[in-house]
Tab-separated table of C-alpha atoms in Angstrom:
chain	number	residue	atom	x	y	z
A	1480	MET	CA	124.495	64.563	130.257
A	1481	ARG	CA	124.884	67.212	127.501
A	1482	GLY	CA	126.518	64.698	125.305
A	1483	TYR	CA	123.723	62.144	125.855
A	1484	ARG	CA	121.043	64.667	124.922
A	1485	TRP	CA	122.888	65.734	121.741
A	1486	ALA	CA	123.008	62.144	120.804
A	1487	ILE	CA	119.355	61.537	121.307
A	1488	LEU	CA	118.587	64.597	119.305
A	1489	LEU	CA	120.842	63.486	116.480
A	1490	LEU	CA	119.073	60.228	116.333
A	1491	ALA	CA	115.728	62.145	116.116
A	1492	LEU	CA	116.987	64.340	113.382
A	1493	LEU	CA	118.304	61.335	111.623
A	1494	SER	CA	114.983	59.414	111.777
A	1495	ALA	CA	112.971	62.380	110.717
A	1496	GLY	CA	115.227	62.965	107.689
A	1497	LEU	CA	116.303	66.444	109.013
A	1498	LEU	CA	119.935	65.761	109.491
A	1499	THR	CA	121.661	68.184	107.174
A	1500	GLY	CA	124.573	70.615	107.453
A	1501	ALA	CA	122.171	73.446	108.425
A	1502	SER	CA	120.631	71.350	111.388
A	1503	LEU	CA	124.136	70.286	112.620
A	1504	ALA	CA	125.168	73.980	112.617
A	1505	ILE	CA	121.879	74.920	114.563
A	1506	LEU	CA	122.526	71.997	116.924
A	1507	ASP	CA	126.194	73.070	117.547
A	1508	THR	CA	125.012	76.517	118.783
A	1509	ALA	CA	121.854	75.518	120.413
A	1510	ASP	CA	122.379	76.611	123.943
A	1511	GLN	CA	124.964	79.279	123.042
A	1512	VAL	CA	122.749	81.689	121.266
A	1513	THR	CA	124.243	85.116	120.701
A	1514	ILE	CA	122.668	88.472	119.606
A	1515	GLN	CA	124.399	90.863	117.222
A	1516	CYS	CA	123.138	94.410	117.289
A	1517	GLU	CA	123.782	97.336	114.905
A	1518	VAL	CA	122.502	100.661	116.211
A	1519	LEU	CA	121.311	102.937	113.338
A	1520	ALA	CA	119.879	105.947	115.356
A	1521	GLY	CA	120.327	107.012	118.946
A	1522	THR	CA	122.275	105.288	121.563
A	1523	PRO	CA	121.824	102.117	123.550
A	1524	GLU	CA	120.856	104.261	126.581
A	1525	ALA	CA	117.670	105.448	124.711
A	1526	ALA	CA	116.486	101.703	124.881
A	1527	ASP	CA	117.085	101.362	128.627
A	1528	GLY	CA	114.230	99.338	130.114
A	1529	VAL	CA	113.353	97.518	127.065
A	1530	GLU	CA	113.515	93.642	127.252
A	1531	LEU	CA	113.125	91.543	124.122
A	1532	THR	CA	112.209	87.774	124.017
A	1533	LEU	CA	112.750	85.882	120.784
A	1534	PRO	CA	111.062	82.389	120.412
A	1535	LEU	CA	112.315	79.994	117.626
A	1536	SER	CA	111.709	76.541	116.416
A	1537	CYS	CA	113.301	74.235	113.957
A	1538	GLY	CA	111.791	70.924	112.602
A	1539	ASN	CA	109.224	71.042	115.388
A	1540	GLN	CA	111.810	69.314	117.533
A	1541	MET	CA	114.127	72.064	118.680
A	1542	PHE	CA	112.883	75.158	120.453
A	1543	TRP	CA	114.689	78.261	121.734
A	1544	THR	CA	113.573	81.164	123.925
A	1545	THR	CA	116.101	83.919	124.150
A	1546	THR	CA	115.686	86.967	126.227
A	1547	PHE	CA	117.890	90.037	126.452
A	1548	PRO	CA	118.015	93.696	127.256
A	1549	ALA	CA	117.659	95.740	124.063
A	1550	GLY	CA	120.654	97.872	124.814
A	1551	ARG	CA	122.774	95.040	126.171
A	1552	PRO	CA	122.448	92.039	123.785
A	1553	GLU	CA	125.661	90.419	125.138
A	1554	GLU	CA	123.524	89.581	128.238
A	1555	ALA	CA	121.184	87.320	126.309
A	1556	GLU	CA	119.997	84.201	128.030
A	1557	THR	CA	118.560	81.220	126.068
A	1558	ASP	CA	116.295	78.318	127.255
A	1559	PHE	CA	116.656	75.527	124.816
A	1560	THR	CA	114.458	72.386	124.630
A	1561	SER	CA	114.305	69.377	122.325
A	1562	THR	CA	112.107	66.357	121.705
A	1563	LEU	CA	112.435	63.116	119.956
A	1564	SER	CA	108.879	63.141	118.509
A	1565	GLN	CA	107.723	66.285	116.488
A	1566	ASP	CA	105.829	68.862	118.631
A	1567	PRO	CA	104.099	71.270	116.218
A	1568	ARG	CA	103.363	74.593	118.017
A	1569	THR	CA	101.656	77.540	116.354
A	1570	LYS	CA	100.454	80.843	117.520
A	1571	PRO	CA	96.776	80.889	118.534
A	1572	TRP	CA	94.379	82.348	116.018
A	1573	ALA	CA	91.917	84.902	117.176
A	1574	GLY	CA	89.081	84.748	114.585
A	1575	GLN	CA	86.003	86.890	114.385
A	1576	PRO	CA	83.129	85.728	116.443
A	1577	LEU	CA	80.768	86.766	113.538
A	1578	SER	CA	81.554	87.201	109.722
A	1579	VAL	CA	79.162	88.564	107.130
A	1580	GLU	CA	80.073	88.840	103.582
A	1581	VAL	CA	78.755	88.692	100.077
A	1582	ALA	CA	78.367	85.006	99.048
A	1583	ASP	CA	80.650	83.665	96.440
A	1584	VAL	CA	78.980	83.362	93.044
A	1585	TYR	CA	79.683	79.626	93.147
A	1586	TYR	CA	76.897	79.336	95.812
A	1587	TRP	CA	74.355	81.780	94.403
A	1588	GLY	CA	70.940	80.235	94.289
A	1589	GLY	CA	72.101	76.787	95.243
A	1590	THR	CA	70.507	73.796	97.077
A	1591	PRO	CA	72.003	71.156	99.262
A	1592	ASP	CA	71.820	68.768	96.135
A	1593	ASN	CA	73.365	71.269	93.697
A	1594	PRO	CA	74.947	74.272	95.414
A	1595	HIS	CA	76.151	75.963	92.128
A	1596	ALA	CA	72.935	75.546	90.339
A	1597	LEU	CA	72.666	79.203	89.111
A	1598	LEU	CA	76.390	79.392	88.003
A	1599	ASP	CA	75.906	76.073	85.963
A	1600	SER	CA	72.744	77.569	84.347
A	1601	LEU	CA	74.519	80.914	83.471
A	1602	ILE	CA	77.390	79.078	81.988
A	1603	GLN	CA	75.079	76.778	79.944
A	1604	GLN	CA	73.311	79.861	78.491
A	1605	ALA	CA	76.416	81.483	77.543
A	1606	GLN	CA	77.679	78.334	75.840
A	1607	GLU	CA	74.290	77.986	73.924
A	1608	THR	CA	74.400	81.479	72.634
A	1609	THR	CA	77.904	81.285	71.334
A	1610	PRO	CA	78.513	79.648	67.887
A	1611	GLU	CA	80.548	76.506	68.016
A	1612	GLY	CA	84.295	77.112	67.552
A	1613	THR	CA	84.196	80.725	68.362
A	1614	GLU	CA	85.015	82.885	71.447
A	1615	ALA	CA	82.467	85.136	73.063
A	1616	THR	CA	81.778	87.009	76.342
A	1617	VAL	CA	78.074	86.989	77.463
A	1618	SER	CA	76.951	89.394	80.128
A	1619	PHE	CA	74.270	88.736	82.706
A	1620	ARG	CA	72.430	91.550	84.687
A	1621	ILE	CA	72.661	90.435	88.256
A	1622	ARG	CA	69.610	92.397	89.193
A	1623	ASP	CA	67.613	89.827	86.959
A	1624	TYR	CA	68.336	87.138	89.534
A	1625	PHE	CA	68.737	88.955	92.882
A	1626	ASP	CA	67.376	92.300	94.156
A	1627	THR	CA	69.834	92.170	97.000
A	1628	TRP	CA	73.212	90.851	97.423
A	1629	PRO	CA	73.210	87.261	98.727
A	1630	LEU	CA	75.067	87.027	102.142
A	1631	ARG	CA	77.133	84.427	103.722
A	1632	VAL	CA	77.124	84.505	107.486
A	1633	THR	CA	79.400	82.430	109.823
A	1634	SER	CA	79.783	82.472	113.609
A	1635	ASP	CA	81.744	80.457	116.183
A	1636	LEU	CA	78.742	80.675	118.500
A	1637	PRO	CA	77.436	77.407	119.642
A	1638	GLY	CA	74.284	76.171	118.035
A	1639	ILE	CA	75.221	77.826	114.518
A	1640	GLN	CA	74.910	75.124	111.897
A	1641	TYR	CA	76.288	75.044	108.316
A	1642	ASP	CA	74.980	73.384	105.332
A	1643	LEU	CA	76.976	71.844	102.414
A	1644	TRP	CA	77.927	75.087	100.872
A	1645	GLY	CA	78.764	77.040	104.093
A	1646	ASN	CA	75.641	79.091	104.699
A	1647	SER	CA	74.349	79.087	108.334
A	1648	ASN	CA	70.938	79.035	109.825
A	1649	LEU	CA	71.451	82.664	110.462
A	1650	GLN	CA	71.431	83.317	106.745
A	1651	GLN	CA	67.789	84.467	106.240
A	1652	LEU	CA	67.734	86.461	109.522
A	1653	PHE	CA	70.705	88.635	108.248
A	1654	GLN	CA	69.530	88.578	104.679
A	1655	ASP	CA	66.342	90.248	105.664
A	1656	TYR	CA	67.884	92.789	108.061
A	1657	PHE	CA	70.699	93.691	105.731
A	1658	ALA	CA	68.913	94.093	102.353
A	1659	ILE	CA	71.775	95.713	100.354
A	1660	PRO	CA	70.460	96.348	96.801
A	1661	VAL	CA	72.351	95.185	93.751
A	1662	SER	CA	73.218	98.190	91.702
A	1663	SER	CA	71.631	98.196	88.163
A	1664	ASP	CA	74.899	98.170	86.397
A	1665	ALA	CA	76.242	95.181	88.160
A	1666	MET	CA	77.021	92.475	85.535
A	1667	PHE	CA	78.193	89.034	85.692
A	1668	THR	CA	80.128	87.981	82.565
A	1669	VAL	CA	80.852	84.399	81.241
A	1670	THR	CA	83.656	83.966	78.476
A	1671	VAL	CA	83.227	80.888	76.305
A	1672	GLN	CA	86.345	79.453	74.647
A	1673	GLY	CA	85.764	76.313	72.712
A	1674	SER	CA	84.329	73.701	74.952
A	1675	GLY	CA	85.410	75.580	78.188
A	1676	ALA	CA	84.071	78.683	79.926
A	1677	SER	CA	85.330	81.123	82.577
A	1678	TYR	CA	83.595	83.651	84.491
A	1679	ASP	CA	84.370	87.063	85.916
A	1680	THR	CA	83.397	88.163	89.501
A	1681	GLY	CA	84.941	91.642	89.374
A	1682	CYS	CA	81.527	93.114	90.098
A	1683	ILE	CA	80.898	91.564	93.407
A	1684	PRO	CA	81.546	93.841	96.357
A	1685	LYS	CA	84.116	92.641	99.063
A	1686	LEU	CA	81.802	93.363	101.821
A	1687	LYS	CA	83.615	93.216	105.268
A	1688	SER	CA	82.478	92.810	108.734
A	1689	TYR	CA	84.158	93.332	112.150
A	1690	ALA	CA	82.757	91.969	115.367
A	1691	ALA	CA	83.465	91.846	119.165
A	1692	PRO	CA	81.857	89.598	121.845
A	1693	CYS	CA	79.942	91.599	124.393
A	1694	GLY	CA	78.476	89.422	127.146
A	1695	ASP	CA	75.972	86.986	125.579
A	1696	THR	CA	75.795	89.202	122.374
A	1697	ILE	CA	77.933	90.241	119.543
A	1698	LEU	CA	78.464	93.863	118.550
A	1699	PHE	CA	79.492	94.333	114.859
A	1700	VAL	CA	79.670	96.679	111.924
A	1701	LEU	CA	79.638	96.189	108.247
A	1702	THR	CA	81.751	98.334	105.851
A	1703	ASN	CA	79.595	100.802	103.899
A	1704	THR	CA	82.163	101.081	101.085
A	1705	ALA	CA	83.487	97.883	99.402
A	1706	SER	CA	86.380	97.099	96.841
A	1707	ILE	CA	85.527	95.273	93.571
A	1708	SER	CA	88.001	93.492	91.524
A	1709	THR	CA	87.619	95.904	88.657
A	1710	ARG	CA	90.580	98.337	88.411
A	1711	ASP	CA	90.695	101.925	87.676
A	1712	GLU	CA	93.036	103.730	85.304
A	1713	ALA	CA	95.907	103.662	87.831
A	1714	GLY	CA	95.579	100.005	88.310
A	1715	ASN	CA	93.959	100.053	91.766
A	1716	TYR	CA	90.890	98.229	92.727
A	1717	GLN	CA	87.846	100.264	92.620
A	1718	LYS	CA	85.660	101.063	95.668
A	1719	ILE	CA	82.063	101.614	95.606
A	1720	ALA	CA	79.447	102.904	98.003
A	1721	LEU	CA	76.979	100.370	99.251
A	1722	ASP	CA	73.224	101.369	99.677
A	1723	GLY	CA	72.315	100.872	103.247
A	1724	SER	CA	68.837	102.742	103.014
A	1725	ALA	CA	66.940	99.561	103.437
A	1726	ILE	CA	68.739	98.623	106.763
A	1727	PRO	CA	66.805	99.755	109.969
A	1728	GLY	CA	68.816	102.843	111.119
A	1729	GLY	CA	71.118	102.544	108.122
A	1730	TRP	CA	74.806	101.796	108.400
A	1731	GLY	CA	76.271	101.882	111.954
A	1732	LEU	CA	76.780	99.634	115.010
A	1733	TYR	CA	74.639	96.474	115.426
A	1734	ARG	CA	73.967	93.943	117.991
A	1735	TYR	CA	73.151	90.364	117.417
A	1736	THR	CA	71.490	88.628	120.445
A	1737	PRO	CA	71.272	84.771	120.110
A	1738	GLY	CA	67.904	83.289	120.930
A	1739	PRO	CA	67.100	80.307	122.979
A	1740	GLU	CA	67.510	77.046	121.620
A	1741	ASP	CA	66.228	76.458	118.153
A	1742	THR	CA	65.653	80.057	117.508
A	1743	LEU	CA	67.776	82.421	115.670
A	1744	GLY	CA	67.728	85.468	117.923
A	1745	THR	CA	67.467	89.308	117.052
A	1746	LEU	CA	69.310	92.041	115.319
A	1747	GLU	CA	69.218	95.606	116.237
A	1748	THR	CA	70.877	98.789	115.217
A	1749	LEU	CA	72.484	100.678	118.299
A	1750	TRP	CA	74.068	103.653	116.581
A	1751	SER	CA	73.842	105.200	113.135
A	1752	LEU	CA	76.784	106.301	110.947
A	1753	PRO	CA	76.844	110.008	110.154
A	1754	GLU	CA	76.484	110.668	106.459
A	1755	GLY	CA	79.835	110.954	104.623
A	1756	ALA	CA	81.720	108.602	106.965
A	1757	ASP	CA	83.426	105.411	105.799
A	1758	ILE	CA	83.807	102.532	108.277
A	1759	LEU	CA	87.452	101.189	108.564
A	1760	ASP	CA	87.684	98.892	111.582
A	1761	PHE	CA	85.940	97.800	114.793
A	1762	TRP	CA	86.948	95.865	117.864
A	1763	GLY	CA	86.493	95.730	121.680
A	1764	THR	CA	88.782	95.448	124.625
A	1765	GLU	CA	89.342	92.021	126.208
A	1766	ASP	CA	87.257	93.025	129.323
A	1767	GLU	CA	84.392	94.236	127.019
A	1768	ALA	CA	84.283	97.680	128.630
A	1769	ASP	CA	85.269	99.764	125.666
A	1770	PHE	CA	84.299	99.197	121.879
A	1771	PHE	CA	86.169	101.140	119.304
A	1772	LEU	CA	85.104	102.283	115.698
A	1773	LEU	CA	87.471	103.868	113.332
A	1774	THR	CA	86.193	105.898	110.349
A	1775	ARG	CA	87.410	108.084	107.448
A	1776	GLU	CA	85.427	111.327	108.191
A	1777	GLU	CA	85.867	114.916	107.160
A	1778	GLY	CA	89.512	114.308	106.019
A	1779	GLN	CA	90.325	112.831	109.488
A	1780	LEU	CA	91.005	109.333	110.967
A	1781	ARG	CA	88.330	109.438	113.583
A	1782	LEU	CA	87.774	107.086	116.623
A	1783	ARG	CA	84.705	106.631	118.575
A	1784	VAL	CA	84.515	104.728	121.736
A	1785	PHE	CA	81.299	103.019	122.842
A	1786	ASP	CA	80.197	101.084	125.932
A	1787	GLY	CA	78.578	97.588	125.571
A	1788	GLU	CA	75.094	99.126	125.210
A	1789	GLY	CA	76.172	101.079	122.139
A	1790	ASN	CA	76.257	104.424	123.892
A	1791	LEU	CA	78.838	106.841	122.415
A	1792	GLY	CA	81.320	107.967	125.031
A	1793	GLN	CA	84.189	109.688	123.094
A	1794	THR	CA	84.946	111.024	119.620
A	1795	MET	CA	88.638	111.665	118.740
A	1796	ASP	CA	90.282	112.860	115.588
A	1797	LEU	CA	93.696	111.080	115.430
A	1798	LEU	CA	95.327	111.945	112.048
A	1799	PRO	CA	94.763	113.992	108.925
A	1800	PHE	CA	93.570	111.335	106.450
A	1801	SER	CA	93.252	112.001	102.744
A	1802	GLU	CA	91.401	109.943	100.113
A	1803	GLU	CA	94.848	108.978	98.710
A	1804	GLU	CA	96.018	107.315	101.796
A	1805	SER	CA	94.979	103.947	103.170
A	1806	TYR	CA	94.032	102.725	106.607
A	1807	MET	CA	96.436	99.681	107.276
A	1808	GLN	CA	95.638	98.216	110.827
A	1809	THR	CA	95.574	99.078	114.540
A	1810	TYR	CA	98.018	97.469	117.059
A	1811	LYS	CA	96.073	96.628	120.174
A	1812	GLY	CA	98.279	96.626	123.161
A	1813	ASP	CA	97.681	96.308	126.954
A	1814	GLY	CA	96.056	99.599	127.754
A	1815	PHE	CA	97.160	101.329	124.473
A	1816	LEU	CA	96.289	101.456	120.794
A	1817	VAL	CA	98.413	102.299	117.703
A	1818	PRO	CA	96.252	103.051	114.547
A	1819	MET	CA	98.340	103.252	111.284
A	1820	ILE	CA	97.727	104.691	107.956
A	1821	TYR	CA	99.936	104.758	104.814
A	1822	GLY	CA	100.080	107.072	101.790
A	1823	PRO	CA	101.596	110.055	100.208
A	1824	ARG	CA	102.344	113.254	102.036
A	1825	ALA	CA	104.632	116.232	101.148
A	1826	GLU	CA	107.628	114.151	102.416
A	1827	GLY	CA	106.668	111.179	100.230
A	1828	TYR	CA	104.992	107.852	100.939
A	1829	CYS	CA	105.290	106.601	104.571
A	1830	TYR	CA	103.404	105.368	107.615
A	1831	HIS	CA	101.724	107.691	110.048
A	1832	PHE	CA	100.495	106.458	113.400
A	1833	ALA	CA	98.836	107.691	116.526
A	1834	VAL	CA	99.610	106.337	120.019
A	1835	LEU	CA	96.551	106.316	122.330
A	1836	HIS	CA	96.388	105.290	125.964
A	1837	LYS	CA	93.779	105.383	128.673
A	1838	ALA	CA	94.275	107.740	131.510
A	1839	GLY	CA	91.613	108.912	134.157
A	1840	GLY	CA	89.095	106.575	132.525
A	1841	MET	CA	89.359	108.529	129.188
A	1842	TRP	CA	91.292	107.580	125.967
A	1843	GLN	CA	93.785	110.161	125.072
A	1844	THR	CA	96.331	110.633	122.220
A	1845	ALA	CA	99.757	110.596	123.693
A	1846	PHE	CA	101.437	111.517	120.407
A	1847	THR	CA	101.604	110.947	116.585
A	1848	GLY	CA	104.571	109.942	114.514
A	1849	ASP	CA	105.802	108.499	111.247
A	1850	ASP	CA	108.236	105.962	109.955
A	1851	ARG	CA	110.055	108.334	107.507
A	1852	LYS	CA	113.362	108.371	109.366
A	1853	ALA	CA	113.226	104.630	109.990
A	1854	THR	CA	112.466	104.096	106.305
A	1855	GLN	CA	115.600	106.115	105.154
A	1856	LEU	CA	117.585	103.754	107.520
A	1857	GLY	CA	116.149	100.648	105.878
A	1858	CYS	CA	113.648	99.636	108.581
A	1859	GLY	CA	110.365	101.288	107.617
A	1860	GLY	CA	106.891	99.902	107.556
A	1861	PHE	CA	105.098	97.365	109.844
A	1862	THR	CA	104.213	93.761	109.352
A	1863	TRP	CA	100.581	92.773	109.557
A	1864	THR	CA	99.277	91.841	113.119
A	1865	ASP	CA	96.862	89.290	111.650
A	1866	ASP	CA	99.528	87.359	109.688
A	1867	THR	CA	100.289	83.827	110.955
A	1868	TYR	CA	104.061	84.682	110.844
A	1869	SER	CA	103.731	88.266	112.175
A	1870	CYS	CA	106.610	89.440	114.317
A	1871	LEU	CA	105.213	92.770	115.149
A	1872	ALA	CA	105.158	93.523	118.863
A	1873	MET	CA	104.753	96.863	120.733
A	1874	ALA	CA	105.084	98.075	124.384
A	1875	TRP	CA	104.076	101.310	125.956
A	1876	ASP	CA	105.533	102.644	129.247
A	1877	GLY	CA	103.422	105.810	129.452
A	1878	GLU	CA	105.857	107.960	127.408
A	1879	ARG	CA	107.772	105.838	124.904
A	1880	LEU	CA	106.608	103.360	122.397
A	1881	ALA	CA	108.824	100.340	121.664
A	1882	VAL	CA	108.271	98.608	118.359
A	1883	TRP	CA	109.829	95.078	117.674
A	1884	ASP	CA	109.513	93.971	114.063
A	1885	SER	CA	111.050	91.862	111.346
A	1886	GLU	CA	111.325	91.897	107.688
A	1887	LEU	CA	110.137	88.364	106.828
A	1888	ARG	CA	112.263	88.061	103.672
A	1889	ASN	CA	115.264	87.825	105.981
A	1890	GLY	CA	114.042	85.649	108.935
A	1891	SER	CA	117.273	86.253	111.093
A	1892	LEU	CA	117.046	90.089	111.099
A	1893	PHE	CA	114.866	91.926	113.593
A	1894	HIS	CA	114.696	95.689	114.359
A	1895	LEU	CA	113.705	97.607	117.464
A	1896	ALA	CA	112.449	101.317	117.132
A	1897	VAL	CA	111.635	103.491	120.237
A	1898	TYR	CA	109.400	106.502	119.557
A	1899	SER	CA	108.462	109.366	121.965
A	1900	ARG	CA	106.936	112.882	121.386
A	1901	ASP	CA	110.318	113.841	120.068
A	1902	GLY	CA	110.193	111.290	117.210
A	1903	LEU	CA	112.485	108.319	116.665
A	1904	ASP	CA	114.779	107.973	119.754
A	1905	TYR	CA	116.326	104.641	118.932
A	1906	LEU	CA	116.621	102.282	116.019
A	1907	ALA	CA	118.816	99.197	115.835
A	1908	THR	CA	118.814	95.788	113.929
A	1909	TYR	CA	119.388	92.457	115.679
A	1910	GLN	CA	120.474	89.104	114.314
A	1911	ASN	CA	120.801	85.833	116.278
A	1912	SER	CA	123.331	82.994	115.702
A	1913	VAL	CA	120.643	80.232	115.486
A	1914	SER	CA	118.966	81.905	112.353
A	1915	GLN	CA	122.250	82.615	110.838
A	1916	ALA	CA	123.401	79.006	111.251
A	1917	SER	CA	120.063	77.816	109.543
A	1918	ASP	CA	120.845	79.968	106.451
A	1919	ASN	CA	117.240	80.980	106.755
A	1920	SER	CA	117.306	83.305	103.772
A	1921	ALA	CA	113.656	82.331	102.607
A	1922	GLY	CA	112.093	83.589	105.913
A	1923	PRO	CA	109.945	81.499	108.505
A	1924	VAL	CA	108.275	78.691	106.816
A	1925	TYR	CA	106.723	75.356	108.016
A	1926	TYR	CA	107.679	72.911	105.097
A	1927	ALA	CA	111.447	73.487	105.251
A	1928	PHE	CA	112.266	71.584	108.394
A	1929	THR	CA	115.899	72.902	108.632
A	1930	GLN	CA	114.695	76.517	108.582
A	1931	LEU	CA	113.320	78.385	111.549
A	1932	PHE	CA	109.872	79.760	112.125
A	1933	TRP	CA	108.476	81.877	114.969
A	1934	LEU	CA	106.581	79.885	117.493
A	1935	GLU	CA	104.588	83.021	118.606
A	1936	THR	CA	104.923	86.817	118.188
A	1937	PRO	CA	108.399	87.856	119.704
A	1938	GLN	CA	107.849	89.931	122.979
A	1939	VAL	CA	108.881	93.476	123.756
A	1940	ARG	CA	108.285	94.923	127.230
A	1941	TRP	CA	109.373	97.643	129.442
A	1942	ALA	CA	111.245	96.125	132.441
A	1943	LYS	CA	111.022	99.456	134.281
A	1944	THR	CA	109.025	102.644	133.887
A	1945	GLY	CA	110.697	105.233	131.663
A	1946	SER	CA	111.405	108.476	133.298
């Protein structure tokens, strides 16, 4: 039976043009996946109770799911399946229910018939004022065309319709409520070179929004500071403060309530941001019981917890947070959160993180830590949670945090770290025989069919409660 299955799969690989030395090597070890482990810090006993699951795919036709105890990889068990026809499988993408941003200059002042009418006009003016055969840069004052930044609003709510250039029927509602003035020094430049022209959008603020569903409404925030493409003397993108004085209640937490059919609904400000605070992130729990706002405030990474009505329940300072440091992301686990920042400290550049969990109906900081020791051992940093190929997974047992991650430049190599109040208790790297057989040195990709990619985020869990 095994030989028959191998013969069928060989035919499928041959018909799809995937029969190479790498695919044959993978096939030869398909249901004999082995895991190699190298312990870099601590002992295997420090990882007792951690169980890891690694899902892999090759050519959309071969699929592996390997599960093993972190401290005993020799006990790995693999479920292998294959198919004659390609079976693309990708991780589900959790998008934002609402997005608000400054519209791309290509669509400023456009109409359905000519969405880039203003851009065409500015380029034409620049060309007309430039002597033929010369090169010149012409600047236009944006305030001469717009008093407030034109917004682009998208939503996955039913009934939201988009025109040819991406603007929704919510556009005017949000444009009126969030009237963010264009600064007097904001300039748009067009460079004319012969018969061609290029333009610079460096002055346009990268406004971000973060949103979470709440019943039939959406709670959301807009960032009150935004980066622009213009770089400072150190080569970093500059950040500017946006003027929210015309917004009812100023910067803060907002609610969008969709209206009945053929109406746009309403906007309202539920809570106003204190002076001097910078909004970093916002999200809600899956049960819509708690909503979280992260800010940089008074030298701290500060977390606020709201209910669905916008009532403030908790305020917590998580980590010292200087202007030189950057907020990276928050891992959102089952009943726990791990916000992360990165930047210089006395000990050098490293990640700092806080582990929060809910106990007695209140969110509490269990401990804080950093990746300094892991970095010294070659396994520092964290991959992005919102990346399609992200391999970052965490688990919390009430006392210990298990972090399962991968350096994508080496798709076969993963590492597991276990942190507690005492710091880094365990660190080990893991390699699997399937990835090594594929010679997957370029990392997880879709287009190279004999290379592997991750079907979904690898899983890490505590099989038993830590003592």
